[in-house]
Coordinates of C-alpha atoms in Angstrom, one line a residue:
M19 CA 2.4 -6.6 -41.2
S20 CA 5.5 -6.6 -38.9
S21 CA 6.7 -10.0 -37.7
H22 CA 8.3 -8.6 -34.6
T23 CA 6.7 -9.6 -31.3
P24 CA 6.3 -7.1 -28.4
H25 CA 9.1 -8.9 -26.6
D26 CA 11.5 -8.5 -29.6
Q27 CA 10.6 -4.8 -29.7
A28 CA 11.3 -4.5 -26.0
V29 CA 14.7 -6.1 -26.3
S30 CA 15.6 -3.8 -29.2
R31 CA 14.8 -0.8 -26.9
H32 CA 17.1 -2.1 -24.2
G33 CA 19.4 -4.7 -25.5
W34 CA 23.1 -5.5 -25.0
V35 CA 24.5 -2.3 -26.5
R36 CA 22.4 -0.1 -24.1
A37 CA 23.2 -2.4 -21.2
I38 CA 27.0 -1.9 -21.9
V39 CA 26.4 1.9 -22.0
V40 CA 24.4 1.9 -18.7
A41 CA 26.9 -0.2 -16.8
L42 CA 30.0 1.4 -18.0
A43 CA 28.6 4.9 -17.6
G44 CA 27.9 4.1 -14.0
L45 CA 31.4 2.8 -13.3
I46 CA 33.1 5.6 -15.3
A47 CA 31.1 8.3 -13.4
M48 CA 32.2 6.7 -10.1
A49 CA 35.8 6.5 -11.2
V50 CA 35.8 10.2 -12.3
V51 CA 34.3 11.4 -9.0
A52 CA 36.7 9.2 -7.0
A53 CA 39.7 10.4 -9.1
L54 CA 38.8 14.1 -8.6
G55 CA 38.2 13.6 -4.9
L56 CA 41.5 11.8 -4.4
W57 CA 43.3 14.4 -6.5
A58 CA 41.9 17.1 -4.3
A59 CA 43.1 15.1 -1.2
G60 CA 46.6 14.9 -2.6
A61 CA 46.6 11.2 -3.6
T62 CA 48.4 12.0 -6.8
D63 CA 51.6 12.2 -4.8
L64 CA 51.5 8.5 -3.9
P65 CA 54.7 6.7 -4.9
Q66 CA 55.1 4.0 -7.5
G67 CA 52.3 5.3 -9.8
A68 CA 49.7 4.0 -7.4
F69 CA 47.0 6.7 -8.0
P70 CA 45.0 4.7 -10.7
R71 CA 45.0 1.7 -8.4
V72 CA 43.8 3.7 -5.4
V73 CA 41.0 5.1 -7.7
A74 CA 40.0 1.5 -8.6
A75 CA 40.0 0.5 -5.0
T76 CA 37.8 3.5 -4.1
V77 CA 35.2 2.6 -6.7
V78 CA 35.2 -0.9 -5.3
T79 CA 34.5 0.4 -1.8
G80 CA 31.9 2.7 -3.3
V81 CA 29.7 -0.3 -4.2
G82 CA 30.3 -2.0 -0.8
G83 CA 33.2 -4.1 -1.9
T84 CA 36.0 -5.1 0.5
V85 CA 39.5 -3.7 0.4
E86 CA 41.9 -5.5 2.7
L87 CA 45.0 -3.7 4.1
S88 CA 48.2 -5.7 4.6
G89 CA 51.6 -5.0 6.0
N90 CA 55.1 -6.5 6.5
A91 CA 57.9 -5.2 8.6
G92 CA 60.5 -8.0 8.6
G93 CA 61.0 -10.8 11.0
L94 CA 61.3 -8.7 14.2
A95 CA 58.4 -6.4 13.7
D96 CA 54.7 -6.6 13.0
T97 CA 52.2 -4.3 11.3
Q98 CA 48.4 -4.3 11.7
A99 CA 45.9 -2.2 9.7
G100 CA 42.3 -2.2 8.8
L101 CA 39.9 0.1 7.1
T102 CA 36.1 0.0 6.7
V103 CA 34.5 3.0 5.1
I104 CA 32.2 3.7 2.1
P105 CA 32.8 6.9 0.1
L106 CA 29.1 7.7 -0.3
S107 CA 29.7 10.5 -2.8
V108 CA 31.0 8.0 -5.2
T109 CA 28.2 5.6 -4.3
L110 CA 25.5 8.2 -4.8
V111 CA 26.8 9.3 -8.3
G112 CA 27.0 5.7 -9.5
A113 CA 23.5 4.9 -8.2
L114 CA 22.0 8.0 -9.9
V115 CA 23.7 7.3 -13.3
V116 CA 22.8 3.6 -13.3
G117 CA 19.2 4.2 -12.1
V118 CA 18.6 6.8 -14.8
G119 CA 20.1 4.6 -17.4
F120 CA 18.0 1.7 -16.3
L121 CA 14.7 3.6 -16.4
R122 CA 15.3 5.6 -19.6
P123 CA 14.2 2.9 -22.1
L124 CA 11.2 2.1 -19.9
R125 CA 9.7 5.6 -19.9
H126 CA 6.3 6.4 -21.4
R127 CA 5.0 3.0 -20.4
A128 CA 2.5 2.1 -17.7
V129 CA 3.2 -1.6 -17.3
A130 CA 6.2 -3.8 -18.1
G131 CA 6.3 -7.6 -17.8
A132 CA 8.4 -9.2 -15.0
A133 CA 10.4 -11.2 -17.6
E134 CA 11.2 -8.1 -19.6
L135 CA 12.4 -6.2 -16.5
A136 CA 14.4 -9.2 -15.3
G137 CA 16.1 -9.6 -18.7
W138 CA 17.0 -6.0 -18.9
A139 CA 18.4 -6.0 -15.4
A140 CA 20.4 -9.2 -16.1
R141 CA 22.1 -7.7 -19.1
I142 CA 23.2 -4.7 -17.1
A143 CA 24.3 -7.1 -14.3
V144 CA 26.6 -9.1 -16.6
V145 CA 28.4 -6.0 -17.9
W146 CA 28.5 -4.5 -14.4
L147 CA 30.2 -7.6 -13.0
L148 CA 32.8 -7.7 -15.7
G149 CA 33.6 -4.1 -15.2
L150 CA 33.7 -4.6 -11.4
L151 CA 36.0 -7.6 -11.8
G152 CA 38.5 -5.5 -13.8
L153 CA 38.5 -2.8 -11.1
A154 CA 38.9 -5.3 -8.3
L155 CA 41.9 -6.9 -10.0
A156 CA 43.4 -3.5 -10.6
G157 CA 42.8 -2.2 -7.0
R158 CA 45.9 -3.5 -5.3
Q159 CA 49.3 -2.0 -4.4
T160 CA 52.2 -2.2 -1.9
F161 CA 54.1 0.8 -0.5
K162 CA 57.3 1.2 1.5
V163 CA 56.6 3.0 4.8
S164 CA 59.1 5.6 6.0
L165 CA 60.0 5.3 9.7
G166 CA 60.2 9.1 9.9
D167 CA 63.0 10.8 12.0
D168 CA 66.6 9.6 12.2
S169 CA 66.2 7.7 15.5
L170 CA 63.4 5.5 14.3
S171 CA 65.2 5.0 11.0
D172 CA 68.3 3.9 12.9
L173 CA 66.2 1.5 15.0
G174 CA 64.7 0.1 11.8
D175 CA 68.2 -0.5 10.4
L176 CA 69.4 -2.1 13.6
F177 CA 66.5 -4.6 13.8
D178 CA 66.1 -5.0 10.0
V179 CA 62.7 -3.4 10.1
S180 CA 61.5 -2.2 6.7
P181 CA 57.8 -1.7 6.9
E182 CA 55.6 -2.2 3.9
A183 CA 51.9 -1.5 3.7
G184 CA 49.5 -2.3 0.9
F185 CA 45.9 -2.9 0.0
T186 CA 44.2 -5.5 -2.1
T187 CA 40.6 -6.3 -2.9
D188 CA 38.6 -9.4 -2.0
V189 CA 37.4 -10.2 -5.4
P190 CA 34.7 -12.8 -4.7
V191 CA 33.2 -10.7 -1.9
T192 CA 33.4 -7.6 -4.1
L193 CA 31.5 -9.3 -6.9
V194 CA 28.8 -10.6 -4.6
V195 CA 28.3 -7.4 -2.7
G196 CA 28.5 -5.4 -6.0
L197 CA 25.8 -7.5 -7.5
V198 CA 23.6 -6.9 -4.4
W199 CA 24.3 -3.2 -4.6
L200 CA 23.2 -3.1 -8.3
A201 CA 20.0 -5.1 -7.6
G202 CA 19.2 -2.6 -4.8
V203 CA 19.7 0.4 -7.0
L204 CA 17.5 -1.0 -9.8
V205 CA 14.7 -2.0 -7.5
L206 CA 14.8 1.3 -5.8
A207 CA 14.8 3.1 -9.1
L208 CA 11.6 1.2 -10.1
L209 CA 10.0 2.0 -6.7
V210 CA 10.9 5.7 -6.6
S211 CA 10.3 6.9 -10.2
P212 CA 6.6 8.0 -10.6
G213 CA 6.7 7.1 -14.3
A214 CA 8.5 3.8 -14.1
P215 CA 6.4 0.8 -15.3
L216 CA 5.8 -2.1 -12.9
P217 CA 4.6 -5.7 -13.6
P218 CA 0.8 -6.0 -13.3
R219 CA 1.0 -8.0 -10.0
L220 CA 3.1 -5.2 -8.4
L221 CA 1.0 -2.2 -9.5
R222 CA -0.4 -2.0 -6.0
L223 CA 3.0 -0.8 -4.9
Q224 CA 2.3 2.5 -6.8
R225 CA -0.3 3.3 -4.1
S226 CA 1.5 2.3 -1.0
V227 CA 5.3 1.9 -1.3
R228 CA 6.2 4.3 -4.2
P229 CA 5.1 7.6 -2.5
A230 CA 7.1 6.8 0.7
A231 CA 10.1 5.7 -1.2
Y232 CA 10.0 8.8 -3.4
A233 CA 9.8 11.0 -0.4
M234 CA 12.7 9.3 1.4
V235 CA 15.0 9.6 -1.7
L236 CA 14.0 13.3 -2.0
L237 CA 14.8 13.8 1.7
L238 CA 18.3 12.3 1.3
L239 CA 19.0 14.3 -1.8
C240 CA 17.9 17.5 -0.1
C241 CA 20.3 16.8 2.7
V242 CA 23.1 16.4 0.2
V243 CA 22.2 19.6 -1.6
L244 CA 22.1 21.6 1.7
G245 CA 25.4 20.1 2.6
L246 CA 26.9 21.0 -0.8
V247 CA 25.7 24.6 -0.4
V248 CA 27.3 24.9 3.1
A249 CA 30.5 23.3 1.9
L250 CA 30.8 25.7 -1.1
V251 CA 30.3 28.7 1.2
V252 CA 32.9 27.3 3.6
A253 CA 35.4 26.8 0.7
A254 CA 34.7 30.4 -0.5
T255 CA 35.0 32.1 2.8
R256 CA 37.3 30.1 5.0
G257 CA 39.8 28.7 2.5
H258 CA 41.0 25.1 2.5
A259 CA 39.3 24.7 -0.9
A260 CA 41.2 21.6 -1.9
E261 CA 40.3 19.8 1.4
T262 CA 36.6 20.9 1.1
F263 CA 36.3 19.6 -2.4
A264 CA 37.9 16.3 -1.4
V265 CA 35.1 15.9 1.2
I266 CA 32.4 16.9 -1.3
L267 CA 33.7 14.4 -3.9
L268 CA 34.3 11.5 -1.6
G269 CA 32.3 11.7 1.6
L270 CA 29.7 14.5 1.6
P271 CA 26.7 12.1 2.1
N272 CA 28.7 10.4 4.9
L273 CA 28.8 13.8 6.7
V274 CA 25.3 15.2 6.0
W275 CA 23.4 11.9 6.6
L276 CA 25.3 11.5 9.9
T277 CA 24.3 15.1 10.8
F278 CA 20.7 14.4 9.8
T279 CA 20.5 11.5 12.3
I280 CA 22.1 13.6 15.0
G281 CA 19.4 16.2 14.4
L282 CA 16.8 13.5 15.0
G283 CA 18.4 12.9 18.4
A284 CA 20.5 9.8 17.5
T285 CA 23.8 9.1 19.2
W286 CA 27.0 7.9 17.6
N287 CA 30.0 6.5 19.5
G288 CA 33.4 7.2 18.3
R289 CA 37.1 7.9 18.9
V290 CA 39.9 9.5 17.1
E291 CA 43.5 8.7 18.1
G292 CA 46.7 9.5 16.2
P293 CA 47.2 11.5 13.1
F294 CA 43.9 10.8 11.5
R295 CA 42.1 13.9 10.2
L296 CA 38.4 13.7 10.0
P297 CA 36.7 15.2 6.9
M298 CA 34.1 16.9 9.1
P299 CA 33.5 20.2 10.9
Q300 CA 35.9 21.0 13.7
V301 CA 33.3 20.6 16.4
L302 CA 32.8 17.0 15.5
D303 CA 36.5 16.3 15.5
E304 CA 36.9 18.1 18.9
V305 CA 34.3 15.8 20.5
L306 CA 35.8 12.7 19.2
R307 CA 39.4 13.5 20.1
S308 CA 39.3 12.6 23.7
P309 CA 41.2 10.0 25.8
D310 CA 38.2 7.8 26.1
D311 CA 35.4 6.8 23.8
S312 CA 33.1 9.7 23.0
R313 CA 29.4 10.1 22.5
L314 CA 28.4 12.2 19.5
N315 CA 24.9 13.7 19.8
L316 CA 23.1 17.1 20.1
G317 CA 24.0 17.5 23.8
T318 CA 27.8 16.8 23.5
L319 CA 28.1 18.9 20.4
A320 CA 26.1 21.8 22.0
E321 CA 28.8 21.9 24.7
H322 CA 31.2 23.0 22.0
D323 CA 28.9 25.0 19.8
S324 CA 25.3 25.9 20.7
R325 CA 24.4 26.5 17.1
V326 CA 24.0 22.7 16.6
W327 CA 20.5 23.0 18.1
W328 CA 19.5 24.4 14.7
L329 CA 19.7 20.9 13.4
L330 CA 16.5 20.1 15.2
A331 CA 14.7 22.8 13.2
V332 CA 16.3 21.9 9.9
D333 CA 15.3 18.2 10.4
A334 CA 11.8 19.2 11.3
V335 CA 11.3 21.2 8.2
L336 CA 12.9 18.6 5.9
L337 CA 10.7 15.8 7.4
L338 CA 7.5 17.9 7.1
V339 CA 8.2 18.6 3.5
A340 CA 9.0 15.0 2.8
A341 CA 5.8 13.9 4.6
F342 CA 3.7 16.4 2.6
V343 CA 5.3 15.2 -0.7
M344 CA 4.5 11.6 0.3
A345 CA 0.9 12.4 1.1
A346 CA 0.5 14.5 -2.0
H347 CA 1.6 11.5 -4.1
S348 CA -0.6 9.0 -2.2
P349 CA -4.1 8.1 -3.3
A350 CA -6.8 10.6 -2.5
G351 CA -8.7 9.9 0.7
T352 CA -5.9 8.2 2.5
R353 CA -6.3 8.9 6.2
A354 CA -3.7 10.9 8.2
W355 CA -2.9 8.0 10.5
R356 CA -2.0 5.8 7.4
H357 CA 0.3 8.6 6.2
A358 CA 1.9 8.6 9.7
V359 CA 2.5 4.8 9.6
H360 CA 3.9 4.9 6.1
M361 CA 6.2 7.8 7.0
A362 CA 7.4 6.1 10.2
V363 CA 8.2 2.8 8.4
A364 CA 10.0 4.6 5.6
L365 CA 12.0 6.8 7.9
V366 CA 13.1 3.8 10.1
L367 CA 14.4 2.0 7.0
T368 CA 16.1 5.1 5.8
V369 CA 17.9 5.7 9.2
L370 CA 18.8 2.0 9.3
M371 CA 20.4 2.4 5.9
I372 CA 22.4 5.4 7.2
C373 CA 23.5 3.5 10.3
L374 CA 24.7 0.6 8.2
V375 CA 26.6 2.6 5.5
G376 CA 27.8 5.4 7.7
R377 CA 30.0 3.4 10.0
I378 CA 33.8 4.1 9.9
S379 CA 36.6 2.0 11.3
A380 CA 40.3 2.4 10.7
H381 CA 43.4 1.5 12.5
Y382 CA 47.1 0.9 11.9
G383 CA 50.2 0.3 14.0
L384 CA 53.8 -0.9 14.0
S385 CA 55.4 -2.9 16.8
V386 CA 59.0 -4.0 17.2
L387 CA 60.0 -7.0 19.3
G388 CA 56.4 -7.4 20.5
I389 CA 56.5 -4.3 22.7
G390 CA 53.5 -2.6 21.1
D391 CA 52.9 0.3 18.9
L392 CA 55.7 2.7 18.4
G393 CA 53.2 5.6 18.4
G394 CA 53.5 8.9 16.8
D395 CA 52.7 8.9 13.1
L396 CA 53.1 5.1 13.0
S397 CA 49.9 4.3 14.8
G398 CA 46.4 5.5 15.0
E399 CA 42.8 4.5 15.5
L400 CA 39.4 5.9 14.3
Y401 CA 36.0 4.5 14.6
L402 CA 32.4 5.8 14.4
R403 CA 29.4 3.6 15.2
P404 CA 25.7 4.4 15.8
E405 CA 23.5 3.4 18.7
V406 CA 21.1 1.7 16.2
W407 CA 18.1 0.9 18.3
S408 CA 17.7 4.3 19.9
A409 CA 18.2 5.9 16.4
L410 CA 15.4 3.7 15.0
G411 CA 13.1 4.4 17.8
L412 CA 13.6 8.2 17.4
A413 CA 13.1 7.8 13.6
A414 CA 9.7 6.0 14.2
L415 CA 8.6 8.8 16.5
W416 CA 9.6 11.5 14.1
G417 CA 8.0 9.7 11.2
L418 CA 4.7 9.3 13.0
V419 CA 4.4 12.9 13.9
A420 CA 5.7 14.3 10.5
G421 CA 3.6 11.8 8.6
F422 CA 0.4 12.8 10.4
L423 CA 1.0 16.5 10.0
G424 CA 2.0 16.1 6.4
G425 CA -1.2 14.1 5.8
L426 CA -3.3 16.8 7.4
L427 CA -1.6 19.5 5.3
A428 CA -2.1 17.6 2.0
G429 CA -5.7 16.9 2.9
R430 CA -6.4 20.6 3.5
R431 CA -4.7 21.5 0.3
G432 CA -6.7 18.9 -1.6
A433 CA -9.9 20.1 0.0
G434 CA -9.1 23.7 -0.8
A435 CA -8.4 22.8 -4.5
G436 CA -11.6 20.9 -4.7
A437 CA -13.6 23.8 -3.3
A438 CA -12.0 26.2 -5.8
Q439 CA -13.0 23.9 -8.7
E440 CA -16.5 23.1 -7.5
P441 CA -18.3 26.1 -9.1
T442 CA -16.7 25.2 -12.5
E443 CA -17.4 21.5 -12.3
S444 CA -21.0 21.9 -11.0
G445 CA -22.0 24.4 -13.6
A446 CA -23.3 23.3 -17.0
G447 CA -21.3 23.9 -20.1
P448 CA -22.4 25.6 -23.3
S449 CA -24.2 22.5 -24.4
G450 CA -26.1 22.2 -21.1
H451 CA -24.2 19.1 -19.8
S452 CA -22.8 18.9 -16.4
G453 CA -19.0 19.0 -15.9
H454 CA -19.2 15.6 -14.2
S455 CA -20.7 13.8 -17.1
G456 CA -17.3 12.7 -18.4
R457 CA -16.2 11.1 -15.1
S458 CA -16.6 7.5 -14.2

């Protein structure tokens, strides 16, 4: 008779070795995607061998960590810079790899104890934080900034202006936010996967939360797949393949999830000033490049290209499919109005997440003798922010309608399937027993 307890067997299935594999696989996958994206964007030409450090900083921002920009231009000049953006392609790849690795040793089980799940997550978290610490310490660099043409260079020599720009990571903030990111990924993996075991006290989530969470993740991934197809077609037919692949590998979810919310009717406010180049379709860039702040929504985009109204139809189809999937995975007999409420709550939370992670803010500038930015290639500003409350209200409305219709479609499909099976189930078998005799 074996002396091993069930707890010991569980630990052997997902102990420290497997935790190291899961955590490092997630970080390595993120680093590979970031490196390929930055390579396609031309970052290998950065001076002073800075490419690996930029890759490390990109992975840090991919988990929500903070990268601070700094500058120095001598005693008579001042530099200012800031950057807030999450490369969601890197984020998504890391989340998928870590989530799959976390769930793999738990498969083929209906229930798992809370202590077991917490211990397994804690082991991954320890390795994850150590790896993230190494990346945060490596993600820092300083560059010399060229003043450009001869006149600016002479001005710099006259006033002893030698601009430097660099970036560094905020290590404590990065570790805290990175740990929260990991916890969110692991919890979401448990909620989304139909076959993932839950503690006995949380089994009720299988009936209420899991179908909606699964539908929302499927919706977001479908948006990414559609965006990937469109991007590949653009790369094959219109050229600029390197730039397109840089967008795919660094910010495809940023673009497609933004587009999804616009299709719902949401409005984003933004502005592009200076030499910034947005990794998005030309119509979006045209709307944002105006002297004043711009509003980005279906109406303003349609003034430049009427085809954007197709986003309404695409979003409607995607939401109806997601609602049907949610209803099909929900307990039989759930009323359509409950599906509507579940879909509305799930979609509001999903749109809120997009609004939080999809914000972009960047600016930089150089001033001499306090007279302000020199302009040209030495200054610029970019920001993109959502009107959150209106976006959430529209998401609730779309969710209620799509959830109700999806519930009706799933109910009719279930009724049709039941009617098709009724003759077989009601008839007696060869032994004369009814087909219902084995049911509880």
